[in-house]
Amino acid sequence: MIKLFGGMTSPVLNRKRSDFIQHTLPSLRMAVASIALLEYLWLGPSNRQVLIMLLIAVFYATLCICVRTIKVFFGKYQYVMLLVDQLMIFLLCYFAGGMQSPFVYGFIIPVLIFTTSPDYKQMITVLVLSLAWLLLLGLLTIFELDLLVWLFTIIALSGIIVNVTVSNDLSILSRYAVRDGLTGLFTQRYLYEHLDILINDPKTNSRPFGLLMLDLDDFKSLNDELGHVEGDRILKEIADTLKRTVRDTDVVVRYGGDEFAIILPGVEYQLCQVIVDRLRTAIIDMDYFSNVSIGSALYPDEATEVDELVNLADTRMYQKKRQTKQGYSLF
């Protein structure tokens, strides 16, 4: 069944979209503004106001390319960028014939850009804003209801078609990008992307969290004895046990092979110790392994960089694996 408007994307794809907003989109804006200006100079009738607006559009597009602060700002506040783009199109249409202006189809461009997001609320917001601009344009120039309905229908259909086709592809790509094919857990790549957001995003970097690295001792021997099919089944069962044992807010990752990682938002030393004990008991009670090694690291008390945090938890896990066949290492 095709899921209209898609679903949640991964940090990987969200970052790619942010890069598109900051880098590719300014170049596209410059190309459109330059082509419109050249076409006007070549074919258009003399209209000083339209010429000024086109020059402003080219200047604005140039700033979006050359000034890093503007690119970062629009990457963070995308709706401001949307409103500025729509305002430029509105003013061009206002000075070039109102709803009859050929520039009116420029409203399709921001709609197409923003409807590539799987968030259907974002698509609806963009369409409502586009309708509001068209209504205002009609009220300030010559209002033609039939033309308004036609224009909005074209814009809305374009947005919906793009959202359905692109967002479904994004949903599929997102799942393959962040989910392990065997266990259904998040992948190592997702782990690093998520940690990067937790540590570097101003909205989250003030909140503590813990990272656990977990290794199933002697899994290789068990896998060789029972076979790879049975080994895969056990890994799936382990994954299900981990998900049931931790909280809904925790992020469980298959780090690779028989190693797992778990992000524990909002935890400090005492709670981290409780969760480690609970995980160790849950896995050993499955009767597949007599030993499990777990290492942990706490942000920001013990590490403030992604690689530093992962390496610390990983080192402690292997230290515990060498020192004893059962337990955990917080130090």
Tab-separated table of C-alpha atoms in Angstrom:
chain	number	residue	atom	x	y	z
A	1	MET	CA	0.000	0.000	0.000
A	2	ILE	CA	1.401	3.387	-0.990
A	3	LYS	CA	1.674	5.735	1.949
A	4	LEU	CA	0.651	9.236	0.942
A	5	PHE	CA	2.851	12.040	2.168
A	6	GLY	CA	5.485	9.632	3.436
A	7	GLY	CA	6.769	9.344	6.980
A	8	MET	CA	9.713	10.214	9.181
A	9	THR	CA	13.099	10.476	7.534
A	10	SER	CA	16.474	9.671	8.975
A	11	PRO	CA	19.056	12.184	10.167
A	12	VAL	CA	21.102	11.187	7.122
A	13	LEU	CA	18.387	12.289	4.716
A	14	ASN	CA	17.477	15.298	6.826
A	15	ARG	CA	21.078	16.440	6.617
A	16	LYS	CA	21.081	15.953	2.842
A	17	ARG	CA	17.926	18.061	2.653
A	18	SER	CA	19.554	20.757	4.795
A	19	ASP	CA	22.566	20.738	2.457
A	20	PHE	CA	20.167	21.126	-0.473
A	21	ILE	CA	18.526	24.145	1.187
A	22	GLN	CA	21.902	25.761	1.911
A	23	HIS	CA	23.830	24.962	-1.287
A	24	THR	CA	21.840	23.600	-4.241
A	25	LEU	CA	18.711	25.721	-3.807
A	26	PRO	CA	20.560	29.085	-3.921
A	27	SER	CA	22.113	28.073	-7.242
A	28	LEU	CA	18.688	27.075	-8.565
A	29	ARG	CA	17.246	30.388	-7.383
A	30	MET	CA	20.043	32.265	-9.157
A	31	ALA	CA	19.455	30.330	-12.378
A	32	VAL	CA	15.704	31.029	-12.371
A	33	ALA	CA	16.157	34.737	-11.558
A	34	SER	CA	18.869	35.167	-14.201
A	35	ILE	CA	16.839	33.419	-16.909
A	36	ALA	CA	13.792	35.537	-16.060
A	37	LEU	CA	15.894	38.710	-16.254
A	38	LEU	CA	17.487	37.748	-19.570
A	39	GLU	CA	14.105	36.800	-21.015
A	40	TYR	CA	12.650	40.115	-19.904
A	41	LEU	CA	15.529	42.100	-21.412
A	42	TRP	CA	15.209	40.165	-24.668
A	43	LEU	CA	11.458	39.890	-25.091
A	44	GLY	CA	9.655	41.861	-22.432
A	45	PRO	CA	8.078	45.296	-22.876
A	46	SER	CA	9.656	48.231	-21.073
A	47	ASN	CA	8.519	48.185	-17.455
A	48	ARG	CA	10.836	49.858	-15.001
A	49	GLN	CA	9.212	48.330	-11.922
A	50	VAL	CA	9.479	44.778	-13.267
A	51	LEU	CA	13.101	45.382	-14.247
A	52	ILE	CA	13.896	46.641	-10.747
A	53	MET	CA	12.216	43.605	-9.170
A	54	LEU	CA	14.142	41.220	-11.420
A	55	LEU	CA	17.411	42.954	-10.544
A	56	ILE	CA	16.516	42.701	-6.856
A	57	ALA	CA	15.758	38.996	-7.344
A	58	VAL	CA	19.173	38.424	-8.935
A	59	PHE	CA	20.875	40.409	-6.163
A	60	TYR	CA	18.986	38.421	-3.519
A	61	ALA	CA	19.954	35.147	-5.205
A	62	THR	CA	23.596	36.294	-5.278
A	63	LEU	CA	23.544	37.032	-1.543
A	64	CYS	CA	22.068	33.587	-0.856
A	65	ILE	CA	25.015	32.019	-2.694
A	66	CYS	CA	27.868	34.200	-1.449
A	67	VAL	CA	26.947	35.027	2.158
A	68	ARG	CA	27.328	31.984	4.372
A	69	THR	CA	25.346	33.568	7.224
A	70	ILE	CA	22.292	33.863	4.984
A	71	LYS	CA	22.628	30.258	3.783
A	72	VAL	CA	22.865	28.965	7.347
A	73	PHE	CA	19.973	31.174	8.474
A	74	PHE	CA	17.680	29.938	5.698
A	75	GLY	CA	18.787	26.368	6.364
A	76	LYS	CA	17.628	26.792	9.952
A	77	TYR	CA	14.536	28.924	9.324
A	78	GLN	CA	13.168	27.486	6.110
A	79	TYR	CA	9.743	29.099	6.396
A	80	VAL	CA	11.376	32.546	6.393
A	81	MET	CA	13.090	31.591	3.144
A	82	LEU	CA	9.739	30.399	1.770
A	83	LEU	CA	8.021	33.685	2.641
A	84	VAL	CA	10.822	35.765	1.100
A	85	ASP	CA	10.746	33.724	-2.118
A	86	GLN	CA	6.965	33.973	-2.348
A	87	LEU	CA	7.087	37.713	-1.647
A	88	MET	CA	9.534	38.198	-4.532
A	89	ILE	CA	7.254	36.254	-6.875
A	90	PHE	CA	4.204	38.182	-5.635
A	91	LEU	CA	5.832	41.570	-6.297
A	92	LEU	CA	6.938	40.492	-9.769
A	93	CYS	CA	3.383	39.407	-10.575
A	94	TYR	CA	1.919	42.598	-9.083
A	95	PHE	CA	4.021	44.843	-11.333
A	96	ALA	CA	3.733	42.608	-14.412
A	97	GLY	CA	0.004	42.136	-14.923
A	98	GLY	CA	-1.353	40.588	-11.744
A	99	MET	CA	-2.818	37.106	-12.066
A	100	GLN	CA	-2.303	37.291	-15.834
A	101	SER	CA	1.452	37.647	-15.393
A	102	PRO	CA	3.614	34.742	-16.641
A	103	PHE	CA	5.577	35.081	-13.396
A	104	VAL	CA	2.571	33.724	-11.481
A	105	TYR	CA	3.666	30.177	-12.288
A	106	GLY	CA	6.761	30.896	-10.231
A	107	PHE	CA	4.647	30.007	-7.181
A	108	ILE	CA	5.020	26.385	-8.269
A	109	ILE	CA	8.780	26.396	-7.559
A	110	PRO	CA	8.713	26.842	-3.736
A	111	VAL	CA	5.801	24.409	-3.568
A	112	LEU	CA	7.787	21.752	-5.430
A	113	ILE	CA	10.812	22.314	-3.191
A	114	PHE	CA	8.961	22.112	0.112
A	115	THR	CA	6.655	19.233	-0.812
A	116	THR	CA	9.639	16.903	-1.238
A	117	SER	CA	9.538	16.626	2.550
A	118	PRO	CA	7.517	13.622	3.831
A	119	ASP	CA	5.837	15.962	6.332
A	120	TYR	CA	2.340	16.462	4.901
A	121	LYS	CA	1.751	19.354	7.329
A	122	GLN	CA	4.575	21.229	5.648
A	123	MET	CA	3.007	20.626	2.244
A	124	ILE	CA	-0.388	21.891	3.436
A	125	THR	CA	1.244	24.982	4.969
A	126	VAL	CA	3.003	25.834	1.707
A	127	LEU	CA	-0.179	25.346	-0.321
A	128	VAL	CA	-2.213	27.533	2.056
A	129	LEU	CA	0.417	30.283	1.858
A	130	SER	CA	0.423	30.045	-1.941
A	131	LEU	CA	-3.366	30.399	-2.027
A	132	ALA	CA	-3.148	33.407	0.309
A	133	TRP	CA	-0.618	35.128	-1.973
A	134	LEU	CA	-2.793	34.440	-5.032
A	135	LEU	CA	-5.889	35.812	-3.270
A	136	LEU	CA	-4.002	38.940	-2.229
A	137	LEU	CA	-2.688	39.360	-5.761
A	138	GLY	CA	-6.198	39.112	-7.166
A	139	LEU	CA	-7.626	41.571	-4.640
A	140	LEU	CA	-4.909	44.148	-5.347
A	141	THR	CA	-5.128	43.837	-9.146
A	142	ILE	CA	-7.970	42.248	-11.122
A	143	PHE	CA	-9.708	39.381	-9.349
A	144	GLU	CA	-10.650	36.478	-11.628
A	145	LEU	CA	-12.150	33.529	-9.757
A	146	ASP	CA	-11.829	31.056	-12.635
A	147	LEU	CA	-8.171	31.931	-13.120
A	148	LEU	CA	-7.542	31.707	-9.363
A	149	VAL	CA	-9.067	28.219	-9.221
A	150	TRP	CA	-7.050	27.143	-12.261
A	151	LEU	CA	-3.754	28.463	-10.901
A	152	PHE	CA	-4.231	26.981	-7.446
A	153	THR	CA	-5.284	23.636	-8.925
A	154	ILE	CA	-2.097	23.483	-11.011
A	155	ILE	CA	0.056	24.442	-8.014
A	156	ALA	CA	-1.673	22.021	-5.624
A	157	LEU	CA	-1.585	19.077	-8.044
A	158	SER	CA	2.099	19.692	-8.721
A	159	GLY	CA	2.842	19.661	-5.006
A	160	ILE	CA	0.772	16.549	-4.287
A	161	ILE	CA	2.284	14.585	-7.179
A	162	VAL	CA	5.817	15.453	-6.062
A	163	ASN	CA	5.017	14.650	-2.430
A	164	VAL	CA	3.526	11.245	-3.216
A	165	THR	CA	6.257	10.144	-5.619
A	166	VAL	CA	9.333	11.590	-3.929
A	167	SER	CA	8.270	11.033	-0.331
A	168	ASN	CA	7.536	7.354	-0.868
A	169	ASP	CA	11.009	6.944	-2.344
A	170	LEU	CA	12.462	8.867	0.593
A	171	SER	CA	10.629	6.632	3.047
A	172	ILE	CA	12.084	3.515	1.411
A	173	LEU	CA	15.577	5.014	1.281
A	174	SER	CA	15.244	6.187	4.865
A	175	ARG	CA	14.427	2.711	6.108
A	176	TYR	CA	17.343	1.131	4.260
A	177	ALA	CA	19.632	3.905	5.493
A	178	VAL	CA	18.829	3.520	9.194
A	179	ARG	CA	17.561	-0.046	9.769
A	180	ASP	CA	19.532	-3.263	9.975
A	181	GLY	CA	18.100	-5.828	7.566
A	182	LEU	CA	18.347	-8.774	9.981
A	183	THR	CA	17.279	-7.395	13.355
A	184	GLY	CA	15.306	-4.290	12.402
A	185	LEU	CA	17.446	-2.249	14.797
A	186	PHE	CA	19.064	1.024	13.833
A	187	THR	CA	22.377	0.822	11.975
A	188	GLN	CA	25.850	2.009	12.938
A	189	ARG	CA	25.516	4.879	10.479
A	190	TYR	CA	22.348	6.035	12.211
A	191	LEU	CA	24.138	5.831	15.568
A	192	TYR	CA	26.813	8.289	14.488
A	193	GLU	CA	24.300	10.639	12.865
A	194	HIS	CA	22.102	10.606	15.968
A	195	LEU	CA	25.038	11.160	18.314
A	196	ASP	CA	26.194	14.051	16.149
A	197	ILE	CA	22.785	15.693	16.496
A	198	LEU	CA	22.626	15.116	20.264
A	199	ILE	CA	26.080	16.624	20.785
A	200	ASN	CA	26.196	19.430	18.211
A	201	ASP	CA	22.597	20.626	17.902
A	202	PRO	CA	22.029	23.649	20.211
A	203	LYS	CA	18.566	22.294	21.010
A	204	THR	CA	19.925	19.055	22.509
A	205	ASN	CA	23.597	19.498	23.432
A	206	SER	CA	22.834	20.659	26.988
A	207	ARG	CA	21.074	17.392	27.861
A	208	PRO	CA	23.049	14.486	29.360
A	209	PHE	CA	22.874	10.994	27.919
A	210	GLY	CA	24.672	7.682	28.152
A	211	LEU	CA	26.064	5.374	25.497
A	212	LEU	CA	26.338	1.618	26.033
A	213	MET	CA	28.402	-0.782	23.932
A	214	LEU	CA	27.427	-4.428	24.341
A	215	ASP	CA	29.179	-7.585	23.139
A	216	LEU	CA	27.779	-11.134	23.257
A	217	ASP	CA	30.677	-13.172	24.631
A	218	ASP	CA	31.391	-16.418	22.768
A	219	PHE	CA	28.769	-15.766	20.090
A	220	LYS	CA	31.178	-16.957	17.408
A	221	SER	CA	31.463	-20.376	19.072
A	222	LEU	CA	27.689	-20.602	19.378
A	223	ASN	CA	27.250	-19.586	15.752
A	224	ASP	CA	29.759	-22.197	14.570
A	225	GLU	CA	28.099	-24.895	16.666
A	226	LEU	CA	24.462	-24.215	15.749
A	227	GLY	CA	24.899	-22.790	12.248
A	228	HIS	CA	24.374	-19.353	10.763
A	229	VAL	CA	20.607	-19.700	10.382
A	230	GLU	CA	20.187	-20.423	14.077
A	231	GLY	CA	22.737	-17.724	14.885
A	232	ASP	CA	20.708	-15.173	12.944
A	233	ARG	CA	17.566	-16.235	14.788
A	234	ILE	CA	19.316	-15.746	18.122
A	235	LEU	CA	20.497	-12.283	17.086
A	236	LYS	CA	16.901	-11.346	16.238
A	237	GLU	CA	15.784	-12.639	19.631
A	238	ILE	CA	18.532	-10.668	21.352
A	239	ALA	CA	17.451	-7.532	19.483
A	240	ASP	CA	13.840	-8.005	20.595
A	241	THR	CA	14.990	-8.527	24.185
A	242	LEU	CA	17.051	-5.341	24.131
A	243	LYS	CA	14.113	-3.318	22.812
A	244	ARG	CA	11.785	-4.735	25.476
A	245	THR	CA	14.267	-4.121	28.269
A	246	VAL	CA	15.093	-0.469	27.621
A	247	ARG	CA	12.798	2.543	27.604
A	248	ASP	CA	10.828	3.754	24.596
A	249	THR	CA	13.043	6.836	24.401
A	250	ASP	CA	16.257	4.779	24.186
A	251	VAL	CA	17.855	4.063	20.802
A	252	VAL	CA	18.999	0.472	20.200
A	253	VAL	CA	21.583	-0.087	17.454
A	254	ARG	CA	23.178	-3.130	15.886
A	255	TYR	CA	26.742	-1.884	15.773
A	256	GLY	CA	28.040	-4.852	13.804
A	257	GLY	CA	28.137	-8.644	14.100
A	258	ASP	CA	27.266	-9.521	17.693
A	259	GLU	CA	27.881	-6.012	19.021
A	260	PHE	CA	25.102	-3.611	19.940
A	261	ALA	CA	24.975	0.014	21.059
A	262	ILE	CA	22.285	1.815	23.034
A	263	ILE	CA	21.793	5.555	23.473
A	264	LEU	CA	20.178	6.425	26.810
A	265	PRO	CA	18.823	10.008	26.751
A	266	GLY	CA	18.670	11.882	30.038
A	267	VAL	CA	20.604	9.371	32.154
A	268	GLU	CA	23.451	9.905	34.571
A	269	TYR	CA	25.629	7.447	36.481
A	270	GLN	CA	23.082	5.812	38.807
A	271	LEU	CA	20.347	5.258	36.231
A	272	CYS	CA	22.912	4.067	33.689
A	273	GLN	CA	24.090	1.429	36.182
A	274	VAL	CA	20.510	0.251	36.753
A	275	ILE	CA	19.905	-0.123	33.006
A	276	VAL	CA	23.186	-1.999	32.524
A	277	ASP	CA	22.259	-4.467	35.283
A	278	ARG	CA	18.828	-4.959	33.756
A	279	LEU	CA	20.248	-5.606	30.280
A	280	ARG	CA	22.872	-8.031	31.537
A	281	THR	CA	20.277	-10.034	33.482
A	282	ALA	CA	17.792	-10.085	30.587
A	283	ILE	CA	20.356	-11.442	28.122
A	284	ILE	CA	21.848	-14.055	30.454
A	285	ASP	CA	18.341	-15.250	31.389
A	286	MET	CA	17.841	-16.219	27.732
A	287	ASP	CA	20.275	-19.119	28.403
A	288	TYR	CA	22.312	-18.610	25.242
A	289	PHE	CA	25.221	-16.820	26.896
A	290	SER	CA	26.746	-17.058	30.325
A	291	ASN	CA	28.651	-13.814	29.856
A	292	VAL	CA	27.950	-10.419	28.344
A	293	SER	CA	30.325	-7.464	28.311
A	294	ILE	CA	28.924	-3.950	28.544
A	295	GLY	CA	30.889	-0.711	28.520
A	296	SER	CA	29.438	2.748	28.921
A	297	ALA	CA	30.343	6.403	28.572
A	298	LEU	CA	28.470	9.461	29.771
A	299	TYR	CA	27.955	12.755	27.944
A	300	PRO	CA	29.040	15.414	28.857
A	301	ASP	CA	30.739	14.235	32.065
A	302	GLU	CA	33.192	11.864	30.385
A	303	ALA	CA	33.255	12.797	26.710
A	304	THR	CA	32.021	15.693	24.577
A	305	GLU	CA	32.820	14.444	21.063
A	306	VAL	CA	31.154	11.643	19.099
A	307	ASP	CA	34.283	9.596	18.403
A	308	GLU	CA	35.570	10.154	21.923
A	309	LEU	CA	32.301	8.910	23.416
A	310	VAL	CA	32.093	5.809	21.200
A	311	ASN	CA	35.753	4.926	21.713
A	312	LEU	CA	35.444	5.266	25.484
A	313	ALA	CA	32.405	2.975	25.698
A	314	ASP	CA	33.990	0.511	23.256
A	315	THR	CA	37.290	0.447	25.162
A	316	ARG	CA	35.524	-0.199	28.456
A	317	MET	CA	33.531	-3.008	26.882
A	318	TYR	CA	36.677	-4.772	25.678
A	319	GLN	CA	38.420	-4.134	28.991
A	320	LYS	CA	35.558	-5.848	30.770
A	321	LYS	CA	35.630	-8.678	28.242
A	322	ARG	CA	39.302	-9.273	28.995
A	323	GLN	CA	39.001	-8.836	32.748
A	324	THR	CA	35.955	-10.961	33.450
A	325	LYS	CA	33.328	-12.994	31.685
A	326	GLN	CA	30.447	-11.184	33.344
A	327	GLY	CA	29.776	-7.607	34.359
A	328	TYR	CA	29.952	-4.071	33.162
A	329	SER	CA	32.523	-1.299	33.181
A	330	LEU	CA	31.751	2.312	33.968
A	331	PHE	CA	35.342	3.205	34.773
